[in-house]
Tab-separated table of C-alpha atoms and ligand atoms in Angstrom:
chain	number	residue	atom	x	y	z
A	28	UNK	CA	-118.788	26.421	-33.001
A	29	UNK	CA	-116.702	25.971	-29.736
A	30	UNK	CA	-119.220	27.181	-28.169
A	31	UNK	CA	-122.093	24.729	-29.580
A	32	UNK	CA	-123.891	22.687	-26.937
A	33	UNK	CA	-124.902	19.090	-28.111
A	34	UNK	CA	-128.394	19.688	-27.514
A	35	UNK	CA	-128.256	23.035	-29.477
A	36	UNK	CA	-126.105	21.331	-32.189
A	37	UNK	CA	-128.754	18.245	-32.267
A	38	UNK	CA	-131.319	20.428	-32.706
A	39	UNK	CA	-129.973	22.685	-35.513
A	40	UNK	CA	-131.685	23.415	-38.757
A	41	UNK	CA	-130.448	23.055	-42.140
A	42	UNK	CA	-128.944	26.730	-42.561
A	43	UNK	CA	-127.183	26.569	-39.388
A	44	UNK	CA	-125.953	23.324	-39.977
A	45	UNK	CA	-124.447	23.663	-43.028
A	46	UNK	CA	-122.601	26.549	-40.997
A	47	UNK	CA	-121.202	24.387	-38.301
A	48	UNK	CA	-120.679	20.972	-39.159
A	49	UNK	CA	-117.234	19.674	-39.675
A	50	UNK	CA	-115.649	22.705	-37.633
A	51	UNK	CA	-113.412	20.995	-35.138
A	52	UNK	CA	-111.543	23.437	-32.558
A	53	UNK	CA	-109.070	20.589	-31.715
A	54	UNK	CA	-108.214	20.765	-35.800
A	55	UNK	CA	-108.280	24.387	-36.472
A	56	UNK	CA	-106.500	25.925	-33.299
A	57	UNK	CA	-109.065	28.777	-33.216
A	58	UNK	CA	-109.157	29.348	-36.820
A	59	UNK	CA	-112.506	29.402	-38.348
A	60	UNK	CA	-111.447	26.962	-40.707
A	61	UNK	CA	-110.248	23.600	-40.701
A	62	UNK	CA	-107.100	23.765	-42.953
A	63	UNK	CA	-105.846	21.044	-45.297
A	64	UNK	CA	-103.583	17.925	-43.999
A	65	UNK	CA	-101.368	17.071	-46.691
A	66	UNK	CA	-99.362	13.692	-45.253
A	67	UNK	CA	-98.649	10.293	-45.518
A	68	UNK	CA	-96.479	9.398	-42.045
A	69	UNK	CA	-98.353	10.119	-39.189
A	70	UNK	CA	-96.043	9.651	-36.216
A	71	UNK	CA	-96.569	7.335	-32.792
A	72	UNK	CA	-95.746	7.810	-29.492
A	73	UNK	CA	-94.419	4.075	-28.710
A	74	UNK	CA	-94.319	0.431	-30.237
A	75	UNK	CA	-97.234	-0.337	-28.052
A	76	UNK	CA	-99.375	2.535	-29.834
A	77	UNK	CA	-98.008	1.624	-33.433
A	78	UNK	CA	-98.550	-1.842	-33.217
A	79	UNK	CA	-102.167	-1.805	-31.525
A	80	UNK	CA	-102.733	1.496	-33.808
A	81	UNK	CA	-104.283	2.853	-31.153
A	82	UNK	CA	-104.505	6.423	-31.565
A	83	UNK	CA	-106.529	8.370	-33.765
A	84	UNK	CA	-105.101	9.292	-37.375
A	85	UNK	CA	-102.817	5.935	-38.133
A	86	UNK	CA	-101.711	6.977	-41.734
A	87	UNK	CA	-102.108	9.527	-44.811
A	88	UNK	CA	-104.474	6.702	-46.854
A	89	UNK	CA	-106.521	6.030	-43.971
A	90	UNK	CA	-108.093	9.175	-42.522
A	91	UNK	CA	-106.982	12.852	-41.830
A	92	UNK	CA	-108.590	15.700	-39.814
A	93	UNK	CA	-109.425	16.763	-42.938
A	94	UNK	CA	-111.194	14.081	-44.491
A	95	UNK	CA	-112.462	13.223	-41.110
A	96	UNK	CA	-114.685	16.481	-40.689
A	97	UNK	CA	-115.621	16.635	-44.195
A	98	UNK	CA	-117.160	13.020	-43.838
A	99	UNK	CA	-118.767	13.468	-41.142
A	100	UNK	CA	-120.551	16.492	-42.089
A	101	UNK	CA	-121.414	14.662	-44.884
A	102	UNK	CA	-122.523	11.408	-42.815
A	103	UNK	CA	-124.675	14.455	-40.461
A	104	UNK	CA	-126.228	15.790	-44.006
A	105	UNK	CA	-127.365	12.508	-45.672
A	106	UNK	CA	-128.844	10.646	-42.143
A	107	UNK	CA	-125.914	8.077	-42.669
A	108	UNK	CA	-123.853	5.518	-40.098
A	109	UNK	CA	-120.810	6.606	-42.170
A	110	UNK	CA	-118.826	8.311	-45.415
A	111	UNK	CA	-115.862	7.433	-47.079
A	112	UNK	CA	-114.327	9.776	-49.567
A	113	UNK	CA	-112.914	9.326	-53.351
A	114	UNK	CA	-111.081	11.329	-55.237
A	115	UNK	CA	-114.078	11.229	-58.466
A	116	UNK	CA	-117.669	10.548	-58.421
A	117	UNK	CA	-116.799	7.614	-60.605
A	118	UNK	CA	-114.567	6.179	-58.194
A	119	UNK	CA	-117.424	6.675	-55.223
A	120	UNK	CA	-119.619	4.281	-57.827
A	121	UNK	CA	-116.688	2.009	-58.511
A	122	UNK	CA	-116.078	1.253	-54.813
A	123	UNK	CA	-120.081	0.968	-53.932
A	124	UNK	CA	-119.977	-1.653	-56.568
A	125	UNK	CA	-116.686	-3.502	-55.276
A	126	UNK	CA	-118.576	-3.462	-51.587
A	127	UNK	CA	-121.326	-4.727	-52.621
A	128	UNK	CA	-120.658	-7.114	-55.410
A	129	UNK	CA	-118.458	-10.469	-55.770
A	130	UNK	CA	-117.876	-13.013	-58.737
A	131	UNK	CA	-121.017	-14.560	-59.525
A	132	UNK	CA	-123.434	-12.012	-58.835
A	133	UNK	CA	-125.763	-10.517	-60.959
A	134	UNK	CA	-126.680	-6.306	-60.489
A	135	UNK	CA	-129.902	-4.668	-61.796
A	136	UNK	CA	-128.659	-1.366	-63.034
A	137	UNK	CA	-130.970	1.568	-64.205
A	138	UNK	CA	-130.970	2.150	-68.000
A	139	UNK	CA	-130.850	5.846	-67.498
A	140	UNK	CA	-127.147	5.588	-65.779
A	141	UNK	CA	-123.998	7.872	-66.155
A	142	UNK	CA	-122.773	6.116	-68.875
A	143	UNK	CA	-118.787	5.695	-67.360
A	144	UNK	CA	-121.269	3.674	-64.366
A	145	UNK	CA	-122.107	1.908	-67.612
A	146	UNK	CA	-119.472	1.082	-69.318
A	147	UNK	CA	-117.415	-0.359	-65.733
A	148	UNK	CA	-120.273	-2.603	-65.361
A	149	UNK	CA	-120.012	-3.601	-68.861
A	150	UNK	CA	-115.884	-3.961	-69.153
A	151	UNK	CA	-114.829	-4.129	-65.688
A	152	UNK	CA	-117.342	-5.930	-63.868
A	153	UNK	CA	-118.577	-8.201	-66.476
A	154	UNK	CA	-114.602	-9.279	-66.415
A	155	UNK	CA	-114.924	-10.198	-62.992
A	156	UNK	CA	-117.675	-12.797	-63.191
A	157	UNK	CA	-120.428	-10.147	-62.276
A	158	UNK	CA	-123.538	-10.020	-64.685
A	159	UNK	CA	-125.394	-6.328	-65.358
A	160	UNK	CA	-129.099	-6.105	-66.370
A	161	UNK	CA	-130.216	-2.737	-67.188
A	162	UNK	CA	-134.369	-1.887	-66.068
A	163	UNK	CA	-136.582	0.703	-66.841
A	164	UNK	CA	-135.583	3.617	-64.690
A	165	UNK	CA	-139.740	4.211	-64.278
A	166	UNK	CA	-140.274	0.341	-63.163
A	167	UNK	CA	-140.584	1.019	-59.521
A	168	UNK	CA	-141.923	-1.927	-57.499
A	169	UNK	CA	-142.075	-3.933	-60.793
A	170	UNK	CA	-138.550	-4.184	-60.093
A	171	UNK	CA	-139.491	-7.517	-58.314
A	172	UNK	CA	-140.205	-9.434	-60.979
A	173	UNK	CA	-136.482	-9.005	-62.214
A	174	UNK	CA	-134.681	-9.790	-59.354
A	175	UNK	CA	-132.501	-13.233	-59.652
A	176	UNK	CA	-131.446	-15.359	-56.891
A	177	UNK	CA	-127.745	-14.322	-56.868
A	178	UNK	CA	-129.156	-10.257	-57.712
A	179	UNK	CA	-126.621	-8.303	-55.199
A	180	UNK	CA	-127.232	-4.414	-56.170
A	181	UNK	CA	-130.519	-2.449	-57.615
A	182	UNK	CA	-128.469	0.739	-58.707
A	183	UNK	CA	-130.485	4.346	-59.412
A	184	UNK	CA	-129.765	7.037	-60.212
A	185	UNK	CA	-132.957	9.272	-60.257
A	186	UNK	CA	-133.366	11.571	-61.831
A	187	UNK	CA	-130.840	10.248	-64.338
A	188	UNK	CA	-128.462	12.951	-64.984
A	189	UNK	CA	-129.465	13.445	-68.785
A	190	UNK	CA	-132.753	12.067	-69.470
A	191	UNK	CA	-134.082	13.255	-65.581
A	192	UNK	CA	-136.208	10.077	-65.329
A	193	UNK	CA	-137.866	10.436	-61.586
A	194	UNK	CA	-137.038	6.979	-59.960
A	195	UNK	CA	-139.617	5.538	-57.057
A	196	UNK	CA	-136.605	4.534	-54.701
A	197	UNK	CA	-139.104	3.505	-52.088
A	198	UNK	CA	-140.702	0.916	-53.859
A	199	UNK	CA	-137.603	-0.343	-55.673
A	200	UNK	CA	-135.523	-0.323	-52.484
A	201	UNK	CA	-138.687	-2.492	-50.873
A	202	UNK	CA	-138.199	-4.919	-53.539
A	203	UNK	CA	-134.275	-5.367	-53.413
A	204	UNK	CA	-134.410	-5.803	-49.525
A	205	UNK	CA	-137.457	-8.449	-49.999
A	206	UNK	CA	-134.684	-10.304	-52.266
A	207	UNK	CA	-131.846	-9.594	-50.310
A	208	UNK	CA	-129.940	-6.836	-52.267
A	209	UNK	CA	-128.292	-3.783	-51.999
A	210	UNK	CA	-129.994	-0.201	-53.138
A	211	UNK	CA	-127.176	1.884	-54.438
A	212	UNK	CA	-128.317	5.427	-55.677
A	213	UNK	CA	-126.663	8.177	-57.468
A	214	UNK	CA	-127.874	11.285	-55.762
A	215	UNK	CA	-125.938	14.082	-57.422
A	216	UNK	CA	-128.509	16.111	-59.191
A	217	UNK	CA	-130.470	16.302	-55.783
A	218	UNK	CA	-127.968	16.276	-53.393
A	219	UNK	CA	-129.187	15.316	-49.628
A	220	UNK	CA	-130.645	18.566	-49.473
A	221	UNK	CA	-133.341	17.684	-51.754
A	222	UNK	CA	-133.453	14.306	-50.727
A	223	UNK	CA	-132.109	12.378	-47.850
A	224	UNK	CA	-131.436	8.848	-49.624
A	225	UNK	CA	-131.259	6.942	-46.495
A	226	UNK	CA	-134.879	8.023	-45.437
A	227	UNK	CA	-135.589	6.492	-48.836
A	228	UNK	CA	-134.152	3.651	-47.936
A	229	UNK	CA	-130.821	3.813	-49.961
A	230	UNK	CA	-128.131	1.450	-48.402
A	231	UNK	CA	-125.114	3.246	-50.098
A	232	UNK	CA	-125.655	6.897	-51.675
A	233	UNK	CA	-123.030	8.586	-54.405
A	234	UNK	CA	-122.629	12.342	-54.435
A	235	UNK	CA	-120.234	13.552	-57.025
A	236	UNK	CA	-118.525	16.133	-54.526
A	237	UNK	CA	-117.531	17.586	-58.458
A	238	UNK	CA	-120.941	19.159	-58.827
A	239	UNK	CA	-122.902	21.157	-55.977
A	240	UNK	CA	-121.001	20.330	-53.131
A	241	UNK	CA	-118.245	21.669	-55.194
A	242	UNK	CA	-120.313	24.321	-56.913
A	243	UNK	CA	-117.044	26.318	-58.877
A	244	UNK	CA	-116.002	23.341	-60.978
A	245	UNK	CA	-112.906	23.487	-58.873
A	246	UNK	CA	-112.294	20.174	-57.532
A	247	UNK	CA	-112.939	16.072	-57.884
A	248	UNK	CA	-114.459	14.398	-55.033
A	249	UNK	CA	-116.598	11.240	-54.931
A	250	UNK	CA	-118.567	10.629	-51.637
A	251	UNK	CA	-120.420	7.113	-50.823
A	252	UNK	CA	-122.620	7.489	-47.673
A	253	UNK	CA	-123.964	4.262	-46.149
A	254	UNK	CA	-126.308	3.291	-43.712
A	255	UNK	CA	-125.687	0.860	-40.674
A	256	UNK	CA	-126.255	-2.590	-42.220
A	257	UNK	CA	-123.296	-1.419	-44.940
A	258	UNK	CA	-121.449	1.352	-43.599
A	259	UNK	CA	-118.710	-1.112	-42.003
A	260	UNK	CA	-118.109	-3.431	-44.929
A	261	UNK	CA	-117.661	-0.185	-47.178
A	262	UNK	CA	-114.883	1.353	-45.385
A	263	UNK	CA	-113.374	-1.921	-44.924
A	264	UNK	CA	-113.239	-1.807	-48.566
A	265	UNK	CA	-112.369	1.727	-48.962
A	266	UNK	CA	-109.414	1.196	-47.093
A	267	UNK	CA	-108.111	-2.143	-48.492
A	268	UNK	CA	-107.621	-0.452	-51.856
A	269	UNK	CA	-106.185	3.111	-50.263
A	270	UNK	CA	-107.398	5.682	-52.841
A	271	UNK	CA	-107.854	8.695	-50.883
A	272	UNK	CA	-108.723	12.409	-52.022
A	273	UNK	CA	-106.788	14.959	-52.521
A	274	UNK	CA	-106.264	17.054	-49.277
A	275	UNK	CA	-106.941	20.195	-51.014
A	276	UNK	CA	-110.419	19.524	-53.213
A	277	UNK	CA	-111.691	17.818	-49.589
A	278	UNK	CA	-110.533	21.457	-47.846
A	279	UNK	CA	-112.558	23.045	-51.010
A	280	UNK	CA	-115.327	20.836	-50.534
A	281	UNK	CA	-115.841	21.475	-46.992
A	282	UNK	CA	-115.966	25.260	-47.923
A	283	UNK	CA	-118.300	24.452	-50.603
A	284	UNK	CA	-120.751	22.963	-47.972
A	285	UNK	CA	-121.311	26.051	-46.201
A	286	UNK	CA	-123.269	27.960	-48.963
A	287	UNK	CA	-124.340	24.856	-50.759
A	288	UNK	CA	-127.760	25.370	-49.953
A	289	UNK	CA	-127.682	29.251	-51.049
A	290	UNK	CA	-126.543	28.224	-54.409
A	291	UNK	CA	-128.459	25.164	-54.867
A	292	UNK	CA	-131.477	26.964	-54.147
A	293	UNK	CA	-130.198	29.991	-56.663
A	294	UNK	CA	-129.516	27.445	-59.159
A	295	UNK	CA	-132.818	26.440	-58.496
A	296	UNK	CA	-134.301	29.487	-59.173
A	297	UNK	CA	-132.779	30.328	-62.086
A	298	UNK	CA	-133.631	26.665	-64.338
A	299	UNK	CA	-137.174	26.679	-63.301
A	300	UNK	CA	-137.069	30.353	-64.599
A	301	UNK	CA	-135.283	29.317	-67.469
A	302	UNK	CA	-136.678	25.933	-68.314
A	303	UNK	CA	-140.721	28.190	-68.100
A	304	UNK	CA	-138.932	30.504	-71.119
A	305	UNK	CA	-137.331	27.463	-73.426
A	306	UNK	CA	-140.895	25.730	-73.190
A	307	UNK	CA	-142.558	28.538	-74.671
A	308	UNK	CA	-139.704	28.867	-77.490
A	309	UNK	CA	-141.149	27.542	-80.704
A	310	UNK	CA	-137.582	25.767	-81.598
A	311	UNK	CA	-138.268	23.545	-78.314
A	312	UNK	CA	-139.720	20.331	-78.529
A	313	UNK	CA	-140.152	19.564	-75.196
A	314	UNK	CA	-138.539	20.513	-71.859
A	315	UNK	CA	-137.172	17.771	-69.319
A	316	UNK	CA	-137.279	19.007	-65.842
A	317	UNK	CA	-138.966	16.651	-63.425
A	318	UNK	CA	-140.047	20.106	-61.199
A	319	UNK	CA	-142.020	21.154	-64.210
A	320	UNK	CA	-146.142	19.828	-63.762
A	321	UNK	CA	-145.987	18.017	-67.686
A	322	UNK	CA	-142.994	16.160	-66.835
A	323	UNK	CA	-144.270	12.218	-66.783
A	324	UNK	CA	-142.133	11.888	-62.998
A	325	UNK	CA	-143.462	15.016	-61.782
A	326	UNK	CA	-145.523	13.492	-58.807
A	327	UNK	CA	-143.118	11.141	-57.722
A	328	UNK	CA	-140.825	14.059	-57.462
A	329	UNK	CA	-143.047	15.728	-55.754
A	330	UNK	CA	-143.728	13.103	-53.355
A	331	UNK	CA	-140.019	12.678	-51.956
A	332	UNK	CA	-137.931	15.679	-53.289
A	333	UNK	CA	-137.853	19.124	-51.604
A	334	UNK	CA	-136.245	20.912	-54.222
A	335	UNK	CA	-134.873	20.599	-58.006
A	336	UNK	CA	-131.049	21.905	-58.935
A	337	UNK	CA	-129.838	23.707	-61.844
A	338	UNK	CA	-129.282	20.188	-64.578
A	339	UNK	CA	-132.016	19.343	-66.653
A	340	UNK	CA	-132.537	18.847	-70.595
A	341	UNK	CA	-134.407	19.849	-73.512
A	342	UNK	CA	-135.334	18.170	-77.007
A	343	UNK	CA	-134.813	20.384	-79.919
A	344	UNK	CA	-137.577	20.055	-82.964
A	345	UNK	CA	-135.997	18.404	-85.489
A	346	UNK	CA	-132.996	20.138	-86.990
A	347	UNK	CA	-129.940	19.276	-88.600
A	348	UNK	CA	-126.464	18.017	-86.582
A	349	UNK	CA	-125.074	21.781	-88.083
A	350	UNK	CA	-128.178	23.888	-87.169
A	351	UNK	CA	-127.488	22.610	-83.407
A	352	UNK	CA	-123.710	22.450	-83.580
A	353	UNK	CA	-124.148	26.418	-84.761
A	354	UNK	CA	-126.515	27.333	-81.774
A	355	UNK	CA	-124.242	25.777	-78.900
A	356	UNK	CA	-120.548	26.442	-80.844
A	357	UNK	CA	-121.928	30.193	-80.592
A	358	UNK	CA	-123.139	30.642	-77.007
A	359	UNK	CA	-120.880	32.900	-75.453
A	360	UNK	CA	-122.231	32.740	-71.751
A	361	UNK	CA	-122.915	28.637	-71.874
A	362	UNK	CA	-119.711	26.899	-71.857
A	363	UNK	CA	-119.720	23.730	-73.544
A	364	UNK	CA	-118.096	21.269	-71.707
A	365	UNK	CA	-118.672	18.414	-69.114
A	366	UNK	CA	-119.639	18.061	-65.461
A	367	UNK	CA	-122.347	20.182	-64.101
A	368	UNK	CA	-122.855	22.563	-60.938
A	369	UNK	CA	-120.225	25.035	-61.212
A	370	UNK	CA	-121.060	28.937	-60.659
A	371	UNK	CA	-120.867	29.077	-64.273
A	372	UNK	CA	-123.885	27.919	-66.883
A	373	UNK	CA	-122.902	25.059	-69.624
A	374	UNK	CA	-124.823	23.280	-72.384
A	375	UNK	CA	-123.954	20.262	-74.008
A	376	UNK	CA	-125.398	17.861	-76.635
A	377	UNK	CA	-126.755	14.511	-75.243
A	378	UNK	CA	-127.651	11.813	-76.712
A	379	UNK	CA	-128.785	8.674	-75.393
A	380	UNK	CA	-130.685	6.898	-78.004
A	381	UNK	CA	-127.586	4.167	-79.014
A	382	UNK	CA	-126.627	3.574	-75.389
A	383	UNK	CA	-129.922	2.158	-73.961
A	384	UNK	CA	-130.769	-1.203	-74.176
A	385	UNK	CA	-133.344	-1.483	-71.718
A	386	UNK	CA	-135.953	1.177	-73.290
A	387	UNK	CA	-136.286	2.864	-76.233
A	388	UNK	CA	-135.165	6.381	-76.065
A	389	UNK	CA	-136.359	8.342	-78.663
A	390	UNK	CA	-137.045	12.005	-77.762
A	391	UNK	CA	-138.322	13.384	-81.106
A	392	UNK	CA	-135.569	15.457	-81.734
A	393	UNK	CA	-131.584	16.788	-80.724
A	394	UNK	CA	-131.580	16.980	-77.254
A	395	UNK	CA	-128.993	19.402	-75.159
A	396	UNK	CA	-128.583	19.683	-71.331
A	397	UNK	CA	-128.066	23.177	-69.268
A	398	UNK	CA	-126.395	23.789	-66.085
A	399	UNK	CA	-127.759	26.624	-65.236
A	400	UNK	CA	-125.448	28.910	-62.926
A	401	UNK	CA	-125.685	31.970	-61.272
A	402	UNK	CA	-125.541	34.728	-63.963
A	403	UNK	CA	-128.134	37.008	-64.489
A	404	UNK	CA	-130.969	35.337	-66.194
A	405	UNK	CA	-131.680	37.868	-69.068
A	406	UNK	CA	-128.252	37.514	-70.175
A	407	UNK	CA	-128.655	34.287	-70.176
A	408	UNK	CA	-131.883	34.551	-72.458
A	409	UNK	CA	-130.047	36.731	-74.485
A	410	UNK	CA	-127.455	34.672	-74.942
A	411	UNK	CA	-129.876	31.191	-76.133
A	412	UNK	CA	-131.954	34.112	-77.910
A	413	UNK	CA	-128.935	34.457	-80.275
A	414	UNK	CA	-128.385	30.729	-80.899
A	415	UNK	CA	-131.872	30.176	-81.631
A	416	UNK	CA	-131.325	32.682	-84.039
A	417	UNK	CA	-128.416	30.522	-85.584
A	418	UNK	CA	-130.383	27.313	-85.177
A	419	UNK	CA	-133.290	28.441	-87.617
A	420	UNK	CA	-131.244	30.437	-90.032
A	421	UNK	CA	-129.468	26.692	-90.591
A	422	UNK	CA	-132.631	24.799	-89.889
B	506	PLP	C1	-124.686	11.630	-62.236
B	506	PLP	C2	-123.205	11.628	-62.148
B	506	PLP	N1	-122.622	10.789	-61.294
B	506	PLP	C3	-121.286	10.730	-61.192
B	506	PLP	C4	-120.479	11.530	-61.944
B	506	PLP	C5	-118.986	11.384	-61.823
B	506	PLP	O1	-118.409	12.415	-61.142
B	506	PLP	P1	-116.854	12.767	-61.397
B	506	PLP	O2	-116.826	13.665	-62.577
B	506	PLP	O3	-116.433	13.422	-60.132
B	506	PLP	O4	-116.158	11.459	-61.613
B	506	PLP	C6	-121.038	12.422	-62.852
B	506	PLP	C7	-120.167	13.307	-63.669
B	506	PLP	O5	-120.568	13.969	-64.566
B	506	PLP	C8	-122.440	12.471	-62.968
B	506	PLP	O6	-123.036	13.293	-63.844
């Protein structure tokens, strides 16, 4: 890393990248690794430096060598101006919103949203003078036609983390920008690896840090990358409310980044694998998974992602809420439990059909959602093998 030219670092691929970015000799004193600051006084010189604040780490809320090298690794990943870093993926989304939004202003927000996104636009924000419409997440440049004078923010989040709805971000972003708004996207399921939101012309991109960048269910991080025109106002507002992230999930984080692209493409792998064998099960319904050719986003996904991780969904044929309760309650390699892009493989129930109010979600049957990890795949099998078993012997 010391030894990195910038022409050979400018010129790096992916792989290599994901090796070396963030690895500051000046921080890590020959280490490999830059360790964890833990601090809130950070000491000056003279009066002259502390009141100008003219050196280069000013205090514990508003920047460490730590957070520093993580974001701009991250900023390097996503083709950003900037990152700031939260301590939750909810808070990234809470302070995108607070950038971007004031009293009075009106945000178009896709129906197929993380429903905590959901429910601070509909308590929160709706408190503070700010008015949510929810669209349908397939409405691309038809977007347009519901875009209000005082409309601030076209959220996404594509594909939507339990119903995998493909979103066309460069038509919708097209439209917001004609009207003068703000594209915010949630990229977690794709990560920048898999799509490089600014590219798409995202103004301000989420990562929940808690999934893939993550990947061992370890850690809470939120991460809002931004691009020139809002980079500047974000961290304004980043700092004004001082809720930094832990030292020691941003030190995790940063080691999480440099095998995130082995594991993504392992977890990969292993859904696309797995998703093939649940659509040929005769419990299954139907199989969500926008990489799969019958999914209706398919060649949108196509179009702008390079890859697909490990979340996706699948609708049950009808059975009762005990037939399904007895399948997952049983799985002994699928935890059941929330968040998603861990090591480890978890299924959970979803249900989305009282929560949307923009479409009409009604999948035909019980729906659950895998995050498929890195265990071996025929255990796996075996394992949903077994709760099939217990699915259809309760029917
Ligand atoms: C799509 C998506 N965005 C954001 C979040 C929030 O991340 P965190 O759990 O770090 O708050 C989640 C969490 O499940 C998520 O699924």
């Amino acid at each position: 890393m010391a030894k990195l030219t910038d022409e050979t670092r400018a010129s790096l691929r992916r792989r290599s990248r994901l090796v070396n970015l963030g690895r500051d000799a000046e921080f890590s004193q020959g280490f490999v690794n830059v360790p964890p600051f833990r601090g809130s006084t950070v000491l000056y010189p003279d009066v002259a430096t502390l009141k100008g604040r003219a050196q280069r780490f000013t205090y514990g809320t508003r920047g460490t060598p730590s957070t520093e090298v993580l974001s701009s690794a991250w900023t390097d990943l996503t083709g950003a101006a900037g990152t700031v870093l939260l301590p939750s993926g909810l808070a990234a989304i809470v302070v995108a919103l607070m950038t971007a939004l004031s009293a009075g202003d009106h945000m178009l927000m896709t129906d197929s949203v993380y429903s905590p996104a959901r429910a601070f636009a509909n308590k929160t924000l709706k408190r503070m003078g700010i008015e949510t419409t929810y669209y349908d997440p397939t409405i691309g440049a038809g977007v347009a036609a519901l875009m209000r004078p005082n409309t601030r923010v076209v959220f996404a989040e594509s594909p939507g983390s339990e119903t995998l709805e493909v979103q066309d971000i460069p038509a919708i972003a097209e439209a917001a920008h004609g009207a003068g708004a703000c594209v915010i996207m949630d990229n977690t399921w794709a990560t920048p690896l898999f799509f490089p939101p600014h590219a798409h012309g995202v103004d301000m991109a989420i990562e929940a840090g808690t999934k893939y960048l993550s990947g061992h269910a370890d850690l809470l991080l939120g991460l809002v990358s931004a691009n020139a025109a809002w980079f500047e106002r974000l961290h304004a507002c980043v700092h004004l409310m001082a809720i930094p992230a832990g030292p020691e999930d941003v030190f995790l984080a940063l080691r999480g980044l440099r095998t995130m692209d082995l594991r993504l493409r392992e977890a990969e792998r292993q859904a696309l694998a797995l998703a093939q064998w649940l659509a040929a099960r005769p419990e299954v319904l139907r199989v969500i998974h926008p990489a799969l050719p019958d999914h209706p986003g398919h060649k949108l996904w196509k179009r702008d992602f390079s890859g697909s991780s490990g979340l996706f969904s699948i609708v049950l044929k009808p059975a009762s809420e005990a037939a399904v309760a007895a399948f997952l309650d049983g799985l002994e390699l699928f935890g059941l439990g929330y968040s998603w892009g861990g090591y480890e493989s978890l299924a959970v129930p979803v249900d989305c059909t009282a929560t949307r109010t923009a479409t009409r979600f009604a999948p035909g049957g019980p729906m659950v959602r895998f995050s498929v990890g890195l265990e071996d795949l025929d255990d796996l099998k075996e394992d949903l093998d077994k709760g099939f078993e217990r699915l259809r012997t309760i029917g």
